[in-house]
PDB file of C-alpha atoms and ligand atoms in Angstrom:
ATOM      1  CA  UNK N   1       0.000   0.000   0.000  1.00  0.00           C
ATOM      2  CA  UNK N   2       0.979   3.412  -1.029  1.00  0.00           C
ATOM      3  CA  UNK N   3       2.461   5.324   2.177  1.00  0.00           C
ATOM      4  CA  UNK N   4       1.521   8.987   1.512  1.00  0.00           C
ATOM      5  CA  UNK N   5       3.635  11.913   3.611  1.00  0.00           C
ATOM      6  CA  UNK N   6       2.938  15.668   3.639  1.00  0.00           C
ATOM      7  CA  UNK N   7       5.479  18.355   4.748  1.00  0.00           C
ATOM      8  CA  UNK N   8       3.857  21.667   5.791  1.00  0.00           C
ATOM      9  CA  UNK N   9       4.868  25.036   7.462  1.00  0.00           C
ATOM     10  CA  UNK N  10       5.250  28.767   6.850  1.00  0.00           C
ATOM     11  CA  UNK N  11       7.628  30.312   4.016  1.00  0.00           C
ATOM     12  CA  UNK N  12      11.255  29.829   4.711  1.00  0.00           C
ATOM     13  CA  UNK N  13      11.146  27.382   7.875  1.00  0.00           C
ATOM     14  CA  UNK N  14      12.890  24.649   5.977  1.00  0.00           C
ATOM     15  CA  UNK N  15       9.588  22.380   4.485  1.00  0.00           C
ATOM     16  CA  UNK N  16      11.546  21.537   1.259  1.00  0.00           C
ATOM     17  CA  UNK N  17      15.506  21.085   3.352  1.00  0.00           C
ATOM     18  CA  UNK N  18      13.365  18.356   5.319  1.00  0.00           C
ATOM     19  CA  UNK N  19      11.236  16.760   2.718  1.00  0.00           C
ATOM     20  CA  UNK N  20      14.644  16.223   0.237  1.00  0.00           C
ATOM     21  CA  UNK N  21      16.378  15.044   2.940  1.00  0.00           C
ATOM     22  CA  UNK N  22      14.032  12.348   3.620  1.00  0.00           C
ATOM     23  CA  UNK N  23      13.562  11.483   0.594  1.00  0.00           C
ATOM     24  CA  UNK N  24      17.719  11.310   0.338  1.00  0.00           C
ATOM     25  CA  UNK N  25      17.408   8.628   3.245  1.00  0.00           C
ATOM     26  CA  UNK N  26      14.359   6.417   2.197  1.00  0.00           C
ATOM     27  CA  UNK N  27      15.701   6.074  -1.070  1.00  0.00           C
ATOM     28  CA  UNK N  28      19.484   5.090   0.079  1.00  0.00           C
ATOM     29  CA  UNK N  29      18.130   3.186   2.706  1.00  0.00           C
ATOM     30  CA  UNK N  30      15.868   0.981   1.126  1.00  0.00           C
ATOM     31  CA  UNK N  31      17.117   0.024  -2.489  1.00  0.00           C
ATOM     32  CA  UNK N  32      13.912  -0.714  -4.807  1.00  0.00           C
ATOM     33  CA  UNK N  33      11.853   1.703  -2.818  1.00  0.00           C
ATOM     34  CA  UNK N  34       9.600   3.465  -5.443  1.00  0.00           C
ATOM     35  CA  UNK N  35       9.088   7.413  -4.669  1.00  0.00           C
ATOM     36  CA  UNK N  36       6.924   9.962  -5.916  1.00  0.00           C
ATOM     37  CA  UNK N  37       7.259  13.390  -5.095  1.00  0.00           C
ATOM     38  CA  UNK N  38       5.150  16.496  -5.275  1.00  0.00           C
ATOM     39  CA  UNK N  39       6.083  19.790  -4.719  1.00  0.00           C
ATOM     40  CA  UNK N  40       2.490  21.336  -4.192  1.00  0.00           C
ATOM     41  CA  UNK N  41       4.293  24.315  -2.888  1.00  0.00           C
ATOM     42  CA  UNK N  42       3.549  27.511  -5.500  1.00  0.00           C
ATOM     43  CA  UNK N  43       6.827  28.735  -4.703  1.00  0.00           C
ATOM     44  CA  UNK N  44       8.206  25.431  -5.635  1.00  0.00           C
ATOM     45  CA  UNK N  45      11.724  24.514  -5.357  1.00  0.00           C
ATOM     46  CA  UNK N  46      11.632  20.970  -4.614  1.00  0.00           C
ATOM     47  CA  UNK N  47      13.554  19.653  -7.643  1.00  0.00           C
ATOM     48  CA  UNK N  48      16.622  22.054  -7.101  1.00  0.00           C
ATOM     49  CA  UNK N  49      17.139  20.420  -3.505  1.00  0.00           C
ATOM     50  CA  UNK N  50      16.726  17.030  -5.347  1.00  0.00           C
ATOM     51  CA  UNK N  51      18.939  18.043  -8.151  1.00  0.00           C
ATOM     52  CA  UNK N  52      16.382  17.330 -10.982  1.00  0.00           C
ATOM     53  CA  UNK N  53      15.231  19.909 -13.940  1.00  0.00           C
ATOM     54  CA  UNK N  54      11.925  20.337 -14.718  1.00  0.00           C
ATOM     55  CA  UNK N  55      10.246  21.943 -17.552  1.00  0.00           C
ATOM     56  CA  UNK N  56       6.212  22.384 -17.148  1.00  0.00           C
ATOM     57  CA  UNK N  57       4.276  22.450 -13.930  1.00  0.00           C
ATOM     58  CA  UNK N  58       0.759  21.351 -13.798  1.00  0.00           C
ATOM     59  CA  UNK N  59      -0.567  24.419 -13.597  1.00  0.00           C
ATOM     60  CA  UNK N  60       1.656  25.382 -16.936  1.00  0.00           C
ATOM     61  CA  UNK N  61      -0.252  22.607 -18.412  1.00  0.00           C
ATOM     62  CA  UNK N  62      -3.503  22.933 -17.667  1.00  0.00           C
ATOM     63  CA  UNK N  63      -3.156  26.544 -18.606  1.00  0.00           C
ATOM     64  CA  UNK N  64      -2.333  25.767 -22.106  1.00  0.00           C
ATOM     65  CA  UNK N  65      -5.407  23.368 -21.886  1.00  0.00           C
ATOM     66  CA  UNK N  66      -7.439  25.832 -22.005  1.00  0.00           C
ATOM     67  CA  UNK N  67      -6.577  27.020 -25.304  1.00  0.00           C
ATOM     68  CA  UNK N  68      -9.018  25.281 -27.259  1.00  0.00           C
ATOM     69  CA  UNK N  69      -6.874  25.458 -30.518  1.00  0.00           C
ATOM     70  CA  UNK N  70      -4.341  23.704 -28.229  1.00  0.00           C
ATOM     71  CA  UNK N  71      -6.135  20.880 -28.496  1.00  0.00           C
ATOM     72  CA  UNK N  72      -5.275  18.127 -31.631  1.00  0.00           C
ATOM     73  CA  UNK N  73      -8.208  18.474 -33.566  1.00  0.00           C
ATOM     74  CA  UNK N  74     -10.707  15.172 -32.926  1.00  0.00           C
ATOM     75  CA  UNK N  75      -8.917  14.647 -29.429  1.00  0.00           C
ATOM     76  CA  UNK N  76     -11.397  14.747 -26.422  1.00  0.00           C
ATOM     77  CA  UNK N  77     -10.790  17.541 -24.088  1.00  0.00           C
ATOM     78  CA  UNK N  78     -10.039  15.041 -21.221  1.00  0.00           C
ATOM     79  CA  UNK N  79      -7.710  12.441 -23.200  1.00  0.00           C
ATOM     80  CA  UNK N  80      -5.360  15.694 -24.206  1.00  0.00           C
ATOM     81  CA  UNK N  81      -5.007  17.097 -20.006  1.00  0.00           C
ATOM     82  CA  UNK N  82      -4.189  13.464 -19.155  1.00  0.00           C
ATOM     83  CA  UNK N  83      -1.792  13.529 -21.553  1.00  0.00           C
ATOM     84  CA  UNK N  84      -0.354  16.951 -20.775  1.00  0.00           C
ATOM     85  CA  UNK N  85      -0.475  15.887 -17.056  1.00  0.00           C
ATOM     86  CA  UNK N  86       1.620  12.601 -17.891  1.00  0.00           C
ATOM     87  CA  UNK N  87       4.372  15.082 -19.820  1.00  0.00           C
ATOM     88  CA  UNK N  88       4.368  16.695 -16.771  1.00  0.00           C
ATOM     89  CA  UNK N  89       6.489  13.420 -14.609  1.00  0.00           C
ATOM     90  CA  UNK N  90       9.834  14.355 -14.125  1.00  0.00           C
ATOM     91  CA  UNK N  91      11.488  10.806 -13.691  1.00  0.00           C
ATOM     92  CA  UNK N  92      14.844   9.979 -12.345  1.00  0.00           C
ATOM     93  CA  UNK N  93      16.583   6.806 -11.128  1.00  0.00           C
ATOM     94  CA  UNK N  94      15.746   7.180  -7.299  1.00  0.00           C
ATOM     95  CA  UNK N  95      12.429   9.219  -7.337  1.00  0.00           C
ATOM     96  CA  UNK N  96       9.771  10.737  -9.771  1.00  0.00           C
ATOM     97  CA  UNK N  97       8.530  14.361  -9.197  1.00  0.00           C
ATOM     98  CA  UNK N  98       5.657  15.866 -10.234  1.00  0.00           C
ATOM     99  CA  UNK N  99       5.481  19.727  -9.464  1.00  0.00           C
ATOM    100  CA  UNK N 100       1.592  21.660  -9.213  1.00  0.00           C
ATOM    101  CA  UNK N 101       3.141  24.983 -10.056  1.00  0.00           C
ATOM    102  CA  UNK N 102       1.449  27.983  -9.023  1.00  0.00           C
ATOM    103  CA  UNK N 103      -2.458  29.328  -8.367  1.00  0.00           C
ATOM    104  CA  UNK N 104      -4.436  28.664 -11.556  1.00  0.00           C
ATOM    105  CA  UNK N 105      -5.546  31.784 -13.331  1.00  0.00           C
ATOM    106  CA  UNK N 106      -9.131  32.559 -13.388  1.00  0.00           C
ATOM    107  CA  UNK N 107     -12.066  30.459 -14.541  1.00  0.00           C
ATOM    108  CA  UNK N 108     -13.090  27.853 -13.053  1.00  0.00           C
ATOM    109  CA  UNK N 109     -11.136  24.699 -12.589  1.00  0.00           C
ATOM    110  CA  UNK N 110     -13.065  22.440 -11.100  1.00  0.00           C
ATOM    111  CA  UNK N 111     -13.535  19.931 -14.348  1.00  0.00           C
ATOM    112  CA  UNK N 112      -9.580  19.543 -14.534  1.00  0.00           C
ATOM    113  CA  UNK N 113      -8.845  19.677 -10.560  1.00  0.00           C
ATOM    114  CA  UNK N 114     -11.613  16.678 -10.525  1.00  0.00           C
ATOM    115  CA  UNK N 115      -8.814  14.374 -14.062  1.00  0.00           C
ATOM    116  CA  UNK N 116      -6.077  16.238 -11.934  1.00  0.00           C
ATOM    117  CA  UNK N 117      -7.705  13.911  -8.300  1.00  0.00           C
ATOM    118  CA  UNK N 118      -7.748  11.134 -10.638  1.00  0.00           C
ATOM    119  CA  UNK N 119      -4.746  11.194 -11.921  1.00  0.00           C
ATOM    120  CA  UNK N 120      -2.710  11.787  -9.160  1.00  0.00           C
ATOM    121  CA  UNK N 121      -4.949   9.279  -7.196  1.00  0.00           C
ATOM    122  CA  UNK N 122      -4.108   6.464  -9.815  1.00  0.00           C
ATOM    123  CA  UNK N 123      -0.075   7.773 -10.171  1.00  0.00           C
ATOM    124  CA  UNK N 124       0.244   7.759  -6.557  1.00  0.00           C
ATOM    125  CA  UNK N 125      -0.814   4.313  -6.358  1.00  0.00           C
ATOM    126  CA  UNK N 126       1.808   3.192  -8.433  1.00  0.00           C
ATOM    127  CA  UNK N 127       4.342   4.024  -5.892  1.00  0.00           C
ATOM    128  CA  UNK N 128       5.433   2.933  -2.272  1.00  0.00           C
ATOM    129  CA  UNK N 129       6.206   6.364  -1.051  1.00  0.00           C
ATOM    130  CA  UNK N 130       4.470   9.669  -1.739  1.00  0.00           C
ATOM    131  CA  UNK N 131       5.881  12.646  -0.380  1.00  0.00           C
ATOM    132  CA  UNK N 132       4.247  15.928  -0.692  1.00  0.00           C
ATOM    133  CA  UNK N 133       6.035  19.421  -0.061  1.00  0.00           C
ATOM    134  CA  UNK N 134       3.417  21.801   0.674  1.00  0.00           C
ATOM    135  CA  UNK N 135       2.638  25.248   1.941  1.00  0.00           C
ATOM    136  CA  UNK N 136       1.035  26.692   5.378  1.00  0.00           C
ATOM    137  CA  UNK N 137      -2.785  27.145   3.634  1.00  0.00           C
ATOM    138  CA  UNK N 138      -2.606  23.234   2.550  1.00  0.00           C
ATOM    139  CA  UNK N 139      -4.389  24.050  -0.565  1.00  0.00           C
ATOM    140  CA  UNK N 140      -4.404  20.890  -2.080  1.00  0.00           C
ATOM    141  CA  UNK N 141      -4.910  18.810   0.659  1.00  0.00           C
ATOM    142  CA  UNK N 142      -8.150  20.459   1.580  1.00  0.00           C
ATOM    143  CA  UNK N 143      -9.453  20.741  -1.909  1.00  0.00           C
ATOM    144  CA  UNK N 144      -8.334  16.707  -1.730  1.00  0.00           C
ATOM    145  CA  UNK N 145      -6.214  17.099  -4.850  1.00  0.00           C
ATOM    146  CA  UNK N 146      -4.282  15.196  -2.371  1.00  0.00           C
ATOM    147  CA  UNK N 147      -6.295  11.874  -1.848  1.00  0.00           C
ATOM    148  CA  UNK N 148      -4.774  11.266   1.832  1.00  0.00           C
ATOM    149  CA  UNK N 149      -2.282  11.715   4.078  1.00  0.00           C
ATOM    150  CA  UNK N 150      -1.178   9.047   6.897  1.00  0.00           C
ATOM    151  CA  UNK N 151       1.589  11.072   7.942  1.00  0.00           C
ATOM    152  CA  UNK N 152       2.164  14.586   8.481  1.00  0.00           C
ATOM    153  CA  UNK N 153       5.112  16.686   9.271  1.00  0.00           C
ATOM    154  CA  UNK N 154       4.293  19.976  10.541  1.00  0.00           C
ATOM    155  CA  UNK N 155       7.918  21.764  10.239  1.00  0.00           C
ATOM    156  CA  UNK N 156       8.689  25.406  12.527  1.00  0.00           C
ATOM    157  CA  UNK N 157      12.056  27.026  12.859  1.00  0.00           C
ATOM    158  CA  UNK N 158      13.425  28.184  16.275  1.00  0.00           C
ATOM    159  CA  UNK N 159      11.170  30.607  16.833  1.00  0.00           C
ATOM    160  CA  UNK N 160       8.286  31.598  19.087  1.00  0.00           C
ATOM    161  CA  UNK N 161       6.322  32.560  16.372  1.00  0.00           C
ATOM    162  CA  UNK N 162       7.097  29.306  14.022  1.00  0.00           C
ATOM    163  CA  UNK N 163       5.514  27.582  16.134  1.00  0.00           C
ATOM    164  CA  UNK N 164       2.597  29.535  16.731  1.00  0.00           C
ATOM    165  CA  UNK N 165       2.643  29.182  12.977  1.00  0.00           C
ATOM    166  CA  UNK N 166       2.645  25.487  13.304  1.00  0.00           C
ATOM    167  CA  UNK N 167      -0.176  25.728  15.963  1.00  0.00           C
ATOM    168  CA  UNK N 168      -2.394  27.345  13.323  1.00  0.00           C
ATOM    169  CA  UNK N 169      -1.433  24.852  10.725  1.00  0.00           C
ATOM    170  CA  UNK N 170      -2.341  22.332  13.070  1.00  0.00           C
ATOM    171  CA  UNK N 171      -5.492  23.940  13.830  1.00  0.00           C
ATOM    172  CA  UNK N 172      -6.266  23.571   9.982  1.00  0.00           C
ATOM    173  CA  UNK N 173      -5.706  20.183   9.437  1.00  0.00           C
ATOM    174  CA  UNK N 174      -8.037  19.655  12.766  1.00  0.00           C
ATOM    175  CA  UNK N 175     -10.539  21.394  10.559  1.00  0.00           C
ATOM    176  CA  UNK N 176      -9.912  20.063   7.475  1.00  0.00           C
ATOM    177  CA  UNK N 177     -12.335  17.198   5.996  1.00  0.00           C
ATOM    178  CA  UNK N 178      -9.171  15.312   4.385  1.00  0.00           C
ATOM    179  CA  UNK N 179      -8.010  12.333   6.047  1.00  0.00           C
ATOM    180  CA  UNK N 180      -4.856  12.970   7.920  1.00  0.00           C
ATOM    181  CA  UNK N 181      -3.900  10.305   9.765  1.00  0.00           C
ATOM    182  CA  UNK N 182      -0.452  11.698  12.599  1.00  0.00           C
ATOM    183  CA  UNK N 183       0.561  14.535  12.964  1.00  0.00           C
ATOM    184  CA  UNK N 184       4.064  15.238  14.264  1.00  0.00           C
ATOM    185  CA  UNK N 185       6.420  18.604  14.780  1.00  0.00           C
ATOM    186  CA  UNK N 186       9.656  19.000  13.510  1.00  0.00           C
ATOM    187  CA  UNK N 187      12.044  22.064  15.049  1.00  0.00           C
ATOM    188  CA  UNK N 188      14.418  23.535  12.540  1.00  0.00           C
ATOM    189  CA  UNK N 189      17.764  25.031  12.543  1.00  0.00           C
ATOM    190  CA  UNK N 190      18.285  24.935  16.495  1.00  0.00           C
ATOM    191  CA  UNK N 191      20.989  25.071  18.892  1.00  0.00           C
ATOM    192  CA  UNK N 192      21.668  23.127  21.702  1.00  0.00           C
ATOM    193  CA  UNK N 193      18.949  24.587  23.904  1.00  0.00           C
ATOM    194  CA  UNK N 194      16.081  25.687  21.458  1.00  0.00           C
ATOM    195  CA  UNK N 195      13.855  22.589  22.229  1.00  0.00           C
ATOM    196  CA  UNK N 196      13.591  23.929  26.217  1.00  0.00           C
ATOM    197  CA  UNK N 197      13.147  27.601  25.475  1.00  0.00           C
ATOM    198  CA  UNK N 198      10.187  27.066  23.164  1.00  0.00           C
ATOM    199  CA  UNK N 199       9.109  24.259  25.266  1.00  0.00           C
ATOM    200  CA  UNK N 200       5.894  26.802  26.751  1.00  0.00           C
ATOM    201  CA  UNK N 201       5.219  27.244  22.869  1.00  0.00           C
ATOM    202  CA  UNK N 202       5.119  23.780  21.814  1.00  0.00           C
ATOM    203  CA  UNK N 203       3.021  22.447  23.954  1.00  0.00           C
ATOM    204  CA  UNK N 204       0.008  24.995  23.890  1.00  0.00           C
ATOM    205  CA  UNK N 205       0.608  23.722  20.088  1.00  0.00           C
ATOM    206  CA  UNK N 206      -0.675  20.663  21.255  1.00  0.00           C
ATOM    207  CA  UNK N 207       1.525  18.564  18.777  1.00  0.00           C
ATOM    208  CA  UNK N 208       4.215  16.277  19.366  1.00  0.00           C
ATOM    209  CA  UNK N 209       7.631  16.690  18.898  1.00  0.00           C
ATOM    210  CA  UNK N 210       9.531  13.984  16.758  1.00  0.00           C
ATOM    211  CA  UNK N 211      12.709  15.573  16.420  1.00  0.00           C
ATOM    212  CA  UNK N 212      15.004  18.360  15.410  1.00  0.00           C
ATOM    213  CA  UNK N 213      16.802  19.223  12.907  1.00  0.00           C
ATOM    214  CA  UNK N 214      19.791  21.525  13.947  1.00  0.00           C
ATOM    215  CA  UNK N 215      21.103  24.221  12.483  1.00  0.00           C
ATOM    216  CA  UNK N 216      23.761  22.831   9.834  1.00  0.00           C
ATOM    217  CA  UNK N 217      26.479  24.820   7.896  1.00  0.00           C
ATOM    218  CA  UNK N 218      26.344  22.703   5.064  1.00  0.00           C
ATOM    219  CA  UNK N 219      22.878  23.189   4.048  1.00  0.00           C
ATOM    220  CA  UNK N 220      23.798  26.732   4.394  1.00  0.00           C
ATOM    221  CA  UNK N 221      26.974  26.074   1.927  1.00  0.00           C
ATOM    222  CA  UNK N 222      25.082  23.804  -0.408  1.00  0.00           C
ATOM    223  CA  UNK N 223      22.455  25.977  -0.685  1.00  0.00           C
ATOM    224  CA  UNK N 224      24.259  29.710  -1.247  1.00  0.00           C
ATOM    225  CA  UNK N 225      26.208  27.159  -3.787  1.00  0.00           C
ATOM    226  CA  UNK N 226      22.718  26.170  -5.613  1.00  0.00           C
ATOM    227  CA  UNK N 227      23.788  22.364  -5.450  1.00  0.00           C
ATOM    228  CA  UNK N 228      21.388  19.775  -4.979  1.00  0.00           C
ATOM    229  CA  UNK N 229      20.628  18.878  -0.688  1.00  0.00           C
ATOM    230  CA  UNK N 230      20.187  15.529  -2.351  1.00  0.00           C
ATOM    231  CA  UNK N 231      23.835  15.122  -2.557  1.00  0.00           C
ATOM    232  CA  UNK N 232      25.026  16.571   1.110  1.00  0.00           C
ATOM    233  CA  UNK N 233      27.663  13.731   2.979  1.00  0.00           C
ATOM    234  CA  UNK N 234      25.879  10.581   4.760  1.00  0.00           C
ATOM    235  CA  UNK N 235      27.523  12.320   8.409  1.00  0.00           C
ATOM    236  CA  UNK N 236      26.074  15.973   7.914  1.00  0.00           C
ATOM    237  CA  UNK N 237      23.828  16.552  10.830  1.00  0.00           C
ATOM    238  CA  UNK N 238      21.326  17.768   8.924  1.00  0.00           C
ATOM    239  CA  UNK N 239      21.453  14.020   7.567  1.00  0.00           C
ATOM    240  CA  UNK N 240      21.797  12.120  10.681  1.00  0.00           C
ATOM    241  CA  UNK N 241      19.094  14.311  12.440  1.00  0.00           C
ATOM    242  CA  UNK N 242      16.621  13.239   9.458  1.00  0.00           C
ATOM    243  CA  UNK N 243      17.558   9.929   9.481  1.00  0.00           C
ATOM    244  CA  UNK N 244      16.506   9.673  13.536  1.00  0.00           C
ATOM    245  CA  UNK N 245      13.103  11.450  12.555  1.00  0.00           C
ATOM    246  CA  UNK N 246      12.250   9.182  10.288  1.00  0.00           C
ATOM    247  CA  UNK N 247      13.210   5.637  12.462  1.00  0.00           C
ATOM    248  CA  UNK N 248      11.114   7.372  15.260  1.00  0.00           C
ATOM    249  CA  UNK N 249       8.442   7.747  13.179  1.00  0.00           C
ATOM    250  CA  UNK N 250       8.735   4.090  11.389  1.00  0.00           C
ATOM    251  CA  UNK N 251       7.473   4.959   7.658  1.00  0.00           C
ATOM    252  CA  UNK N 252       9.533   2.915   6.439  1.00  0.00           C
ATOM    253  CA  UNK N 253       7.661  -0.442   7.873  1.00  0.00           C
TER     254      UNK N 253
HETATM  255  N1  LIG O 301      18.789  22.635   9.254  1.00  0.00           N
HETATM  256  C1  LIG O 301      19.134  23.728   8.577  1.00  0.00           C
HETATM  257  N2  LIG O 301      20.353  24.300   8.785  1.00  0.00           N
HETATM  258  C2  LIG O 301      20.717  25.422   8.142  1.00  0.00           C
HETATM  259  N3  LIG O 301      19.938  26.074   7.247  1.00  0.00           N
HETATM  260  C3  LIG O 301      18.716  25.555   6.989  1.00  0.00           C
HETATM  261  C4  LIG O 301      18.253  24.358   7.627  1.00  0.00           C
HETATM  262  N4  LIG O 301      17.001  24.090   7.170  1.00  0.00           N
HETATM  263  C5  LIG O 301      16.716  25.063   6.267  1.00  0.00           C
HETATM  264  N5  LIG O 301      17.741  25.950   6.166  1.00  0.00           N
HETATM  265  C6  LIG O 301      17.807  27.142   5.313  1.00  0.00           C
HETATM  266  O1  LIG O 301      16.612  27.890   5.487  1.00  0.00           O
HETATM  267  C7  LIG O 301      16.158  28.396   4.238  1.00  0.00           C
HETATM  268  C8  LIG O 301      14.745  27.927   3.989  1.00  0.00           C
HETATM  269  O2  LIG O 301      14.749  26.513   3.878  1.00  0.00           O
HETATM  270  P1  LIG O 301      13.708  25.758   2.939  1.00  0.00           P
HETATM  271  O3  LIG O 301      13.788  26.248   1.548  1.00  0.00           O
HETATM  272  O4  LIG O 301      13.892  24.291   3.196  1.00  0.00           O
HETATM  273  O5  LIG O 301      12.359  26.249   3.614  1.00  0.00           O
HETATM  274  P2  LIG O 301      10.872  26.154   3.047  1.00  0.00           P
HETATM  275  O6  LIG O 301      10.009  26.060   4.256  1.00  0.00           O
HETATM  276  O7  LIG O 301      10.762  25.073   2.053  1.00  0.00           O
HETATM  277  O8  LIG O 301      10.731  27.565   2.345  1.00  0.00           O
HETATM  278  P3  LIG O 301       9.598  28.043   1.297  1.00  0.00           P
HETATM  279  O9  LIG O 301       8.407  28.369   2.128  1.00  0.00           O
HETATM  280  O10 LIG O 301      10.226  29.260   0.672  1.00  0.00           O
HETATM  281  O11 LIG O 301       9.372  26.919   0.349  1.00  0.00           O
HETATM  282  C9  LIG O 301      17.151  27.935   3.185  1.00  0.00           C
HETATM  283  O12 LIG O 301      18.036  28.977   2.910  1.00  0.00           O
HETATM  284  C10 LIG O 301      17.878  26.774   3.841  1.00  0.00           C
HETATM  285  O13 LIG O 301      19.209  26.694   3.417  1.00  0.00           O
HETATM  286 MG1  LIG O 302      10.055  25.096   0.063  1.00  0.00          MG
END
């Protein structure tokens, strides 16, 4: 059965660092392990920290659907978007990634958001692992673009008001119809006593803390250097922090 995983948090707190860097360990740790990932993030960035290219997002695609002189002519409207929307796979030896792009112009979308459930429902299904990057307003998880999620990462820097971000977030998904199955907190970029001074913080949050990820110069290097997080060394603690997330958490079972 498909495993799906969703990353979420406010701009900047280090959604995508975490999401490539788990990807970087399920796919090194398990050989064979087929991934799938979406960056459903409009400010998407997800294939530069996995070091893949990619040339139309979905919303690119199902922009240029809407041109009907786009279309081949005797080709049903719905046959061509699938088709678009299977251009749209980026696929690489460890993991596929399929990127939503950003908000979809106006009009109404709902025909191609319902071939867009569809088709992500049925590509997602092909995979053991689906890992979505997303942003704070979990757009397509609560217009269930996003079929489900049975694990959620809710990430927050150090800060006091990260996580009173992350309380909010986790106040929507409460809300949300979607299936979400846990829910955990990950702290970002700490130091060695960031976990006890937001301590207060996190728990009126009311979710529960897997891990942290501390503050690591080499995500800062690899980053300012545009190269891919994918690629950072197996003892960066960046790495090894992930890596103890993820064992805690037991997603790989
Ligand atoms: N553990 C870490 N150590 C050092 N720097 C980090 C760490 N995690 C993230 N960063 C830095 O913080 C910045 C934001 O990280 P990232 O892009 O992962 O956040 P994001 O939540 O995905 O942002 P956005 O909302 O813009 O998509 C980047 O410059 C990244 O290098
Ligand atoms: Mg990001």
């Amino acid at each position: 059965m498909t495993k799906y995983v969703a990353v979420a948090g406010k701009g900047g707190v280090g959604k995508t660092t975490f999401t490539a860097l788990m990807l970087r360990h399920l796919s090194k740790q398990k050989k064979g392990i087929s991934i799938l990932a979406v960056d459903a993030d409009p400010n998407a960035n997800l294939n530069e920290a996995l070091g893949l290219t990619v040339t139309a997002t979905i919303s690119d695609l199902l922009e240029q659907a809407k041109n009907p002189k786009a279309i081949p002519d005797g080709m049903p409207k719905d046959i061509f978007i699938e088709y678009k929307l299977q251009q749209s796979l980026v696929e690489s030896k460890d993991i596929d990634l399929l990127v939503m792009g950003g908000p979809q112009g106006p009009g109404c979308y709902c025909y191609p958001n319902d071939l867009l459930r569809k088709y992500l429902e049925n590509l997602g299904s092909n995979y053991d692992f689906v890992a979505v990057d997303t942003e704070a307003g979990l757009e397509h998880i609560s217009r269930r673009t996003i079929p489900h999620i049975d694990t959620m990462f809710v990430i927050s820097d150090s800060s006091a008001r990260g996580i009173r971000s992350a309380g909010r977030v986790h106040d929507l998904i409460r809300g949300m119809r979607a299936e979400v199955g846990e829910v955990y907190l990950v702290v970002t970029k700490t130091a060695d006593n960031s976990l006890e001074s937001l301590a207060d913080e996190i728990a009126q949050t009311g979710l529960k803390v897997i891990g942290d990820i501390p503050l690591d110069p080499l995500v800062v290097t690899q980053d300012l250097a545009g190269k891919a997080l994918y690629d950072l060394p197996d003892d960066a603690v960046s790495v090894q922090a992930v890596k103890k997330i993820i064992s805690r958490v037991g997603i790989l079972k």
